[in-house]
PDB file of C-alpha atoms and ligand atoms in Angstrom:
ATOM      1  CA  UNK A   1      69.423 166.190  65.499  1.00 51.00           C
ATOM      2  CA  UNK A   2      69.364 168.997  68.120  1.00 60.00           C
ATOM      3  CA  UNK A   3      71.784 168.163  70.779  1.00 71.00           C
ATOM      4  CA  UNK A   4      70.065 167.184  74.116  1.00 85.00           C
ATOM      5  CA  UNK A   5      71.850 168.376  77.243  1.00 95.00           C
ATOM      6  CA  UNK A   6      73.683 166.147  79.632  1.00 97.00           C
ATOM      7  CA  UNK A   7      75.184 167.024  82.935  1.00 98.00           C
ATOM      8  CA  UNK A   8      78.380 165.221  84.175  1.00 98.00           C
ATOM      9  CA  UNK A   9      80.058 165.721  87.495  1.00 99.00           C
ATOM     10  CA  UNK A  10      83.499 164.323  88.245  1.00 98.00           C
ATOM     11  CA  UNK A  11      84.322 163.845  91.899  1.00 98.00           C
ATOM     12  CA  UNK A  12      86.851 162.310  94.322  1.00 98.00           C
ATOM     13  CA  UNK A  13      89.388 163.113  96.932  1.00 97.00           C
ATOM     14  CA  UNK A  14      92.131 165.803  96.372  1.00 96.00           C
ATOM     15  CA  UNK A  15      94.722 164.639  93.858  1.00 94.00           C
ATOM     16  CA  UNK A  16      92.456 162.104  92.293  1.00 96.00           C
ATOM     17  CA  UNK A  17      92.558 163.778  88.818  1.00 97.00           C
ATOM     18  CA  UNK A  18      89.192 165.336  88.323  1.00 98.00           C
ATOM     19  CA  UNK A  19      90.736 168.319  86.561  1.00 98.00           C
ATOM     20  CA  UNK A  20      92.857 166.289  84.157  1.00 98.00           C
ATOM     21  CA  UNK A  21      90.061 163.991  83.330  1.00 98.00           C
ATOM     22  CA  UNK A  22      87.533 166.758  82.858  1.00 98.00           C
ATOM     23  CA  UNK A  23      89.752 168.433  80.359  1.00 98.00           C
ATOM     24  CA  UNK A  24      90.523 165.072  78.539  1.00 98.00           C
ATOM     25  CA  UNK A  25      86.855 164.275  78.434  1.00 98.00           C
ATOM     26  CA  UNK A  26      85.892 167.717  77.114  1.00 98.00           C
ATOM     27  CA  UNK A  27      88.466 167.226  74.231  1.00 98.00           C
ATOM     28  CA  UNK A  28      87.231 163.800  73.442  1.00 98.00           C
ATOM     29  CA  UNK A  29      83.557 164.645  73.301  1.00 97.00           C
ATOM     30  CA  UNK A  30      84.290 167.790  71.167  1.00 97.00           C
ATOM     31  CA  UNK A  31      86.357 165.585  68.819  1.00 97.00           C
ATOM     32  CA  UNK A  32      83.022 163.635  68.270  1.00 96.00           C
ATOM     33  CA  UNK A  33      81.335 166.837  67.272  1.00 94.00           C
ATOM     34  CA  UNK A  34      79.509 167.520  70.542  1.00 95.00           C
ATOM     35  CA  UNK A  35      78.968 170.933  72.168  1.00 96.00           C
ATOM     36  CA  UNK A  36      80.611 170.731  75.564  1.00 98.00           C
ATOM     37  CA  UNK A  37      80.913 173.271  78.403  1.00 98.00           C
ATOM     38  CA  UNK A  38      83.553 172.599  80.975  1.00 98.00           C
ATOM     39  CA  UNK A  39      83.260 174.265  84.416  1.00 98.00           C
ATOM     40  CA  UNK A  40      84.409 173.658  87.990  1.00 98.00           C
ATOM     41  CA  UNK A  41      83.765 174.149  91.655  1.00 98.00           C
ATOM     42  CA  UNK A  42      84.752 176.258  93.561  1.00 98.00           C
ATOM     43  CA  UNK A  43      83.544 178.397  90.568  1.00 98.00           C
ATOM     44  CA  UNK A  44      85.188 181.458  88.978  1.00 97.00           C
ATOM     45  CA  UNK A  45      82.718 183.788  90.591  1.00 98.00           C
ATOM     46  CA  UNK A  46      83.631 186.226  93.489  1.00 98.00           C
ATOM     47  CA  UNK A  47      82.143 183.659  95.873  1.00 98.00           C
ATOM     48  CA  UNK A  48      84.297 180.916  94.304  1.00 98.00           C
ATOM     49  CA  UNK A  49      87.343 183.091  94.728  1.00 98.00           C
ATOM     50  CA  UNK A  50      86.472 183.699  98.421  1.00 97.00           C
ATOM     51  CA  UNK A  51      86.041 179.935  98.985  1.00 97.00           C
ATOM     52  CA  UNK A  52      89.458 179.286  97.402  1.00 96.00           C
ATOM     53  CA  UNK A  53      91.029 181.789  99.754  1.00 95.00           C
ATOM     54  CA  UNK A  54      89.294 180.162 102.660  1.00 95.00           C
ATOM     55  CA  UNK A  55      90.759 176.752 101.600  1.00 92.00           C
ATOM     56  CA  UNK A  56      94.042 177.957 102.993  1.00 89.00           C
ATOM     57  CA  UNK A  57      92.626 179.202 106.300  1.00 92.00           C
ATOM     58  CA  UNK A  58      92.079 176.593 109.028  1.00 91.00           C
ATOM     59  CA  UNK A  59      90.340 179.170 111.188  1.00 94.00           C
ATOM     60  CA  UNK A  60      87.201 179.387 108.918  1.00 95.00           C
ATOM     61  CA  UNK A  61      84.480 177.213 110.681  1.00 96.00           C
ATOM     62  CA  UNK A  62      83.177 174.205 108.744  1.00 96.00           C
ATOM     63  CA  UNK A  63      79.740 175.619 108.705  1.00 97.00           C
ATOM     64  CA  UNK A  64      80.893 178.761 106.961  1.00 97.00           C
ATOM     65  CA  UNK A  65      82.660 176.623 104.406  1.00 96.00           C
ATOM     66  CA  UNK A  66      79.490 174.607 103.842  1.00 98.00           C
ATOM     67  CA  UNK A  67      77.326 177.749 103.556  1.00 98.00           C
ATOM     68  CA  UNK A  68      79.857 179.426 101.083  1.00 98.00           C
ATOM     69  CA  UNK A  69      80.174 176.334  98.946  1.00 98.00           C
ATOM     70  CA  UNK A  70      76.362 176.159  98.790  1.00 98.00           C
ATOM     71  CA  UNK A  71      76.021 179.808  97.785  1.00 98.00           C
ATOM     72  CA  UNK A  72      78.795 179.445  95.192  1.00 98.00           C
ATOM     73  CA  UNK A  73      77.004 176.455  93.748  1.00 98.00           C
ATOM     74  CA  UNK A  74      73.568 178.182  93.769  1.00 98.00           C
ATOM     75  CA  UNK A  75      74.966 181.058  91.707  1.00 98.00           C
ATOM     76  CA  UNK A  76      76.995 178.750  89.498  1.00 98.00           C
ATOM     77  CA  UNK A  77      74.002 176.570  88.659  1.00 98.00           C
ATOM     78  CA  UNK A  78      71.578 179.374  88.072  1.00 98.00           C
ATOM     79  CA  UNK A  79      73.870 181.717  86.150  1.00 98.00           C
ATOM     80  CA  UNK A  80      75.905 179.304  84.237  1.00 98.00           C
ATOM     81  CA  UNK A  81      75.218 175.498  84.253  1.00 98.00           C
ATOM     82  CA  UNK A  82      71.392 175.815  83.776  1.00 98.00           C
ATOM     83  CA  UNK A  83      71.786 178.187  80.867  1.00 98.00           C
ATOM     84  CA  UNK A  84      74.322 175.858  79.133  1.00 98.00           C
ATOM     85  CA  UNK A  85      72.041 172.807  79.627  1.00 98.00           C
ATOM     86  CA  UNK A  86      69.096 174.801  78.177  1.00 97.00           C
ATOM     87  CA  UNK A  87      71.304 175.636  75.149  1.00 97.00           C
ATOM     88  CA  UNK A  88      71.834 171.883  74.637  1.00 96.00           C
ATOM     89  CA  UNK A  89      75.481 171.724  75.882  1.00 97.00           C
ATOM     90  CA  UNK A  90      76.940 168.607  77.536  1.00 97.00           C
ATOM     91  CA  UNK A  91      78.157 170.156  80.789  1.00 98.00           C
ATOM     92  CA  UNK A  92      81.100 168.771  82.691  1.00 99.00           C
ATOM     93  CA  UNK A  93      81.631 170.003  86.151  1.00 99.00           C
ATOM     94  CA  UNK A  94      84.995 169.382  87.921  1.00 98.00           C
ATOM     95  CA  UNK A  95      83.400 168.755  91.390  1.00 98.00           C
ATOM     96  CA  UNK A  96      79.831 169.635  92.331  1.00 98.00           C
ATOM     97  CA  UNK A  97      77.365 168.819  95.067  1.00 98.00           C
ATOM     98  CA  UNK A  98      78.823 165.493  96.154  1.00 98.00           C
ATOM     99  CA  UNK A  99      81.985 167.332  97.135  1.00 98.00           C
ATOM    100  CA  UNK A 100      79.974 169.437  99.619  1.00 98.00           C
ATOM    101  CA  UNK A 101      78.060 166.411 100.944  1.00 98.00           C
ATOM    102  CA  UNK A 102      81.216 164.425 101.605  1.00 98.00           C
ATOM    103  CA  UNK A 103      83.946 166.991 102.531  1.00 97.00           C
ATOM    104  CA  UNK A 104      81.676 169.213 104.732  1.00 97.00           C
ATOM    105  CA  UNK A 105      80.068 166.402 106.660  1.00 97.00           C
ATOM    106  CA  UNK A 106      83.422 164.839 107.275  1.00 97.00           C
ATOM    107  CA  UNK A 107      84.782 168.220 108.482  1.00 96.00           C
ATOM    108  CA  UNK A 108      82.451 168.412 111.433  1.00 96.00           C
ATOM    109  CA  UNK A 109      80.279 166.054 113.505  1.00 96.00           C
ATOM    110  CA  UNK A 110      77.770 168.852 113.703  1.00 97.00           C
ATOM    111  CA  UNK A 111      77.318 168.791 109.885  1.00 98.00           C
ATOM    112  CA  UNK A 112      74.922 166.094 108.574  1.00 98.00           C
ATOM    113  CA  UNK A 113      74.564 164.859 105.088  1.00 98.00           C
ATOM    114  CA  UNK A 114      70.878 165.906 105.331  1.00 98.00           C
ATOM    115  CA  UNK A 115      71.717 169.537 106.287  1.00 98.00           C
ATOM    116  CA  UNK A 116      74.189 169.839 103.354  1.00 98.00           C
ATOM    117  CA  UNK A 117      71.461 168.446 100.982  1.00 98.00           C
ATOM    118  CA  UNK A 118      68.959 170.964 102.513  1.00 98.00           C
ATOM    119  CA  UNK A 119      71.117 174.014 101.837  1.00 98.00           C
ATOM    120  CA  UNK A 120      71.806 172.858  98.352  1.00 98.00           C
ATOM    121  CA  UNK A 121      68.326 171.916  97.515  1.00 98.00           C
ATOM    122  CA  UNK A 122      67.592 174.646  94.976  1.00 98.00           C
ATOM    123  CA  UNK A 123      70.301 173.425  92.340  1.00 98.00           C
ATOM    124  CA  UNK A 124      69.856 170.918  89.609  1.00 98.00           C
ATOM    125  CA  UNK A 125      71.443 167.517  89.927  1.00 98.00           C
ATOM    126  CA  UNK A 126      73.944 165.847  87.530  1.00 98.00           C
ATOM    127  CA  UNK A 127      72.673 163.192  85.146  1.00 98.00           C
ATOM    128  CA  UNK A 128      75.764 161.233  86.077  1.00 98.00           C
ATOM    129  CA  UNK A 129      78.242 161.494  88.964  1.00 98.00           C
ATOM    130  CA  UNK A 130      81.673 159.699  88.497  1.00 98.00           C
ATOM    131  CA  UNK A 131      83.785 159.105  91.484  1.00 98.00           C
ATOM    132  CA  UNK A 132      87.605 158.724  90.779  1.00 98.00           C
ATOM    133  CA  UNK A 133      88.834 156.496  93.414  1.00 98.00           C
ATOM    134  CA  UNK A 134      92.374 156.449  94.657  1.00 98.00           C
ATOM    135  CA  UNK A 135      94.313 155.883  97.989  1.00 97.00           C
ATOM    136  CA  UNK A 136      95.001 159.274  99.607  1.00 97.00           C
ATOM    137  CA  UNK A 137      98.685 158.348 100.191  1.00 95.00           C
ATOM    138  CA  UNK A 138      99.146 157.947  96.397  1.00 95.00           C
ATOM    139  CA  UNK A 139      97.104 161.101  95.641  1.00 95.00           C
ATOM    140  CA  UNK A 140      98.938 163.411  98.069  1.00 93.00           C
ATOM    141  CA  UNK A 141     102.308 162.047  96.964  1.00 89.00           C
ATOM    142  CA  UNK A 142     101.644 164.016  93.669  1.00 80.00           C
ATOM    143  CA  UNK A 143     101.428 167.356  95.562  1.00 80.00           C
ATOM    144  CA  UNK A 144     104.105 169.684  96.932  1.00 74.00           C
ATOM    145  CA  UNK A 145     103.958 169.985 100.832  1.00 72.00           C
ATOM    146  CA  UNK A 146     103.974 173.818 100.802  1.00 68.00           C
ATOM    147  CA  UNK A 147     100.983 173.934  98.379  1.00 73.00           C
ATOM    148  CA  UNK A 148      98.770 171.811 100.585  1.00 76.00           C
ATOM    149  CA  UNK A 149      95.277 173.135 101.381  1.00 84.00           C
ATOM    150  CA  UNK A 150      93.482 172.457 104.665  1.00 89.00           C
ATOM    151  CA  UNK A 151      91.696 169.321 103.361  1.00 91.00           C
ATOM    152  CA  UNK A 152      94.968 167.727 102.063  1.00 89.00           C
ATOM    153  CA  UNK A 153      95.650 165.479 104.911  1.00 92.00           C
ATOM    154  CA  UNK A 154      95.805 161.682 104.692  1.00 95.00           C
ATOM    155  CA  UNK A 155      93.673 161.007 107.698  1.00 96.00           C
ATOM    156  CA  UNK A 156      90.971 163.397 106.650  1.00 96.00           C
ATOM    157  CA  UNK A 157      91.048 162.232 103.078  1.00 97.00           C
ATOM    158  CA  UNK A 158      90.661 158.506 104.252  1.00 98.00           C
ATOM    159  CA  UNK A 159      87.370 159.562 105.693  1.00 98.00           C
ATOM    160  CA  UNK A 160      86.367 161.449 102.721  1.00 98.00           C
ATOM    161  CA  UNK A 161      87.164 158.464 100.461  1.00 98.00           C
ATOM    162  CA  UNK A 162      85.221 156.129 102.667  1.00 98.00           C
ATOM    163  CA  UNK A 163      82.096 158.419 102.468  1.00 98.00           C
ATOM    164  CA  UNK A 164      82.401 158.867  98.720  1.00 98.00           C
ATOM    165  CA  UNK A 165      82.416 155.078  98.296  1.00 98.00           C
ATOM    166  CA  UNK A 166      79.527 154.496 100.792  1.00 98.00           C
ATOM    167  CA  UNK A 167      77.408 157.103  99.100  1.00 98.00           C
ATOM    168  CA  UNK A 168      78.379 155.890  95.665  1.00 98.00           C
ATOM    169  CA  UNK A 169      76.802 152.567  96.494  1.00 98.00           C
ATOM    170  CA  UNK A 170      73.730 154.135  98.071  1.00 98.00           C
ATOM    171  CA  UNK A 171      73.154 156.612  95.230  1.00 98.00           C
ATOM    172  CA  UNK A 172      74.272 154.435  92.253  1.00 98.00           C
ATOM    173  CA  UNK A 173      77.286 156.545  91.223  1.00 98.00           C
ATOM    174  CA  UNK A 174      79.952 155.220  88.989  1.00 98.00           C
ATOM    175  CA  UNK A 175      83.202 154.466  90.687  1.00 98.00           C
ATOM    176  CA  UNK A 176      86.404 154.313  88.556  1.00 98.00           C
ATOM    177  CA  UNK A 177      89.859 153.550  90.040  1.00 98.00           C
ATOM    178  CA  UNK A 178      92.100 156.419  89.097  1.00 97.00           C
ATOM    179  CA  UNK A 179      95.286 154.703  90.358  1.00 96.00           C
ATOM    180  CA  UNK A 180      96.293 153.621  86.756  1.00 96.00           C
ATOM    181  CA  UNK A 181      97.708 155.254  83.604  1.00 97.00           C
ATOM    182  CA  UNK A 182      95.871 158.440  82.790  1.00 97.00           C
ATOM    183  CA  UNK A 183      94.916 157.157  79.351  1.00 98.00           C
ATOM    184  CA  UNK A 184      93.429 153.941  80.731  1.00 98.00           C
ATOM    185  CA  UNK A 185      91.348 155.825  83.275  1.00 98.00           C
ATOM    186  CA  UNK A 186      90.115 158.345  80.626  1.00 98.00           C
ATOM    187  CA  UNK A 187      89.181 155.513  78.303  1.00 98.00           C
ATOM    188  CA  UNK A 188      86.943 154.002  80.999  1.00 98.00           C
ATOM    189  CA  UNK A 189      85.260 157.412  81.559  1.00 98.00           C
ATOM    190  CA  UNK A 190      84.724 157.826  77.811  1.00 98.00           C
ATOM    191  CA  UNK A 191      83.219 154.396  77.374  1.00 98.00           C
ATOM    192  CA  UNK A 192      80.746 154.988  80.260  1.00 98.00           C
ATOM    193  CA  UNK A 193      79.692 158.477  78.867  1.00 98.00           C
ATOM    194  CA  UNK A 194      79.356 157.156  75.280  1.00 97.00           C
ATOM    195  CA  UNK A 195      77.178 154.365  76.545  1.00 96.00           C
ATOM    196  CA  UNK A 196      74.918 156.802  78.434  1.00 96.00           C
ATOM    197  CA  UNK A 197      74.765 159.224  75.493  1.00 96.00           C
ATOM    198  CA  UNK A 198      73.980 156.623  72.981  1.00 94.00           C
ATOM    199  CA  UNK A 199      71.145 155.400  75.267  1.00 92.00           C
ATOM    200  CA  UNK A 200      69.852 158.961  75.149  1.00 91.00           C
ATOM    201  CA  UNK A 201      69.644 158.873  71.423  1.00 88.00           C
ATOM    202  CA  UNK A 202      72.979 160.607  70.544  1.00 86.00           C
ATOM    203  CA  UNK A 203      74.429 159.242  67.294  1.00 81.00           C
ATOM    204  CA  UNK A 204      78.244 159.307  67.802  1.00 83.00           C
ATOM    205  CA  UNK A 205      80.671 157.990  65.302  1.00 78.00           C
TER     206      UNK A 205
HETATM  207  P1  LIG B   1      90.465 171.963  94.025  1.00 76.29           P
HETATM  208  O1  LIG B   1      91.269 173.008  93.562  1.00 76.29           O
HETATM  209  O2  LIG B   1      89.326 171.398  93.198  1.00 76.29           O
HETATM  210  O3  LIG B   1      91.347 170.684  94.399  1.00 76.29           O
HETATM  211  P2  LIG B   1      91.758 169.520  93.470  1.00 76.29           P
HETATM  212  O4  LIG B   1      92.169 170.104  92.186  1.00 76.29           O
HETATM  213  O5  LIG B   1      93.004 169.006  94.242  1.00 76.29           O
HETATM  214  O6  LIG B   1      90.664 168.614  93.392  1.00 76.29           O
HETATM  215  O7  LIG B   1      90.072 172.300  95.457  1.00 76.29           O
HETATM  216  C1  LIG B   1      88.875 172.238  96.037  1.00 76.29           C
HETATM  217  C2  LIG B   1      88.942 171.745  97.318  1.00 76.29           C
HETATM  218  O8  LIG B   1      87.690 172.149  97.965  1.00 76.29           O
HETATM  219  C3  LIG B   1      89.020 170.287  97.478  1.00 76.29           C
HETATM  220  O9  LIG B   1      89.824 169.972  98.722  1.00 76.29           O
HETATM  221  C4  LIG B   1      87.564 169.828  97.818  1.00 76.29           C
HETATM  222  C5  LIG B   1      87.044 171.022  98.452  1.00 76.29           C
HETATM  223  N1  LIG B   1      85.562 171.240  98.261  1.00 76.29           N
HETATM  224  C6  LIG B   1      84.785 171.164  99.374  1.00 76.29           C
HETATM  225  O10 LIG B   1      85.128 170.908 100.511  1.00 76.29           O
HETATM  226  N2  LIG B   1      83.396 171.346  99.147  1.00 76.29           N
HETATM  227  C7  LIG B   1      82.836 171.596  97.994  1.00 76.29           C
HETATM  228  O11 LIG B   1      81.552 171.775  97.779  1.00 76.29           O
HETATM  229  C8  LIG B   1      83.802 171.650  96.815  1.00 76.29           C
HETATM  230  C9  LIG B   1      83.167 172.061  95.464  1.00 76.29           C
HETATM  231  C10 LIG B   1      85.181 171.490  96.969  1.00 76.29           C
END
């Protein structure tokens, strides 16, 4: 059978484990013989690099952040994700559109969810968005103080977490608690993805 494409986004507050779980999920799906492309946002393009630099700079206005994340995603989707999906890959993105909707609208009262959706409206949407949920105090305890980026603050991340959970209910996203042993959390993610893939007609042993 020719492999169909499937687009997975892993989301959640800083320190929730999107990177760890994206890598583990890639390895798992490949071990089942599937073609998998792992990617992340901010992306590895020049715009993505600029965004990463600005993550350390508190003087960059939230609107600039929002517009840059949107252009990074536009390029990322059109030059990379779309092509991989057309080639029949399962694409896993470590963060995607939902990060912008949640983080940028929490960053400023002037930024609405609708405006963030509007500036991102030309990109394709994931088939599944999984929110890894964890208390910000636990998530930030895993990080070194001197490495913290501007969003890595407990009060800010409390609001980010609340909005992720509210939107997950509205949009039907999958929520998984990531305050557990990595292997248990990963097993839950794998089960959900295998279930979705088998409904799509994938035959996985
Ligand atoms: P990242 O290196 O992914 O952090 P972590 O590995 O801890 O999840 O950093 C990305 C940061 O950028 C993170 O704080 C979330 C934020 N972000 C946005 O605010 N908007 C976006 O659209 C994206 C993709 C990320």
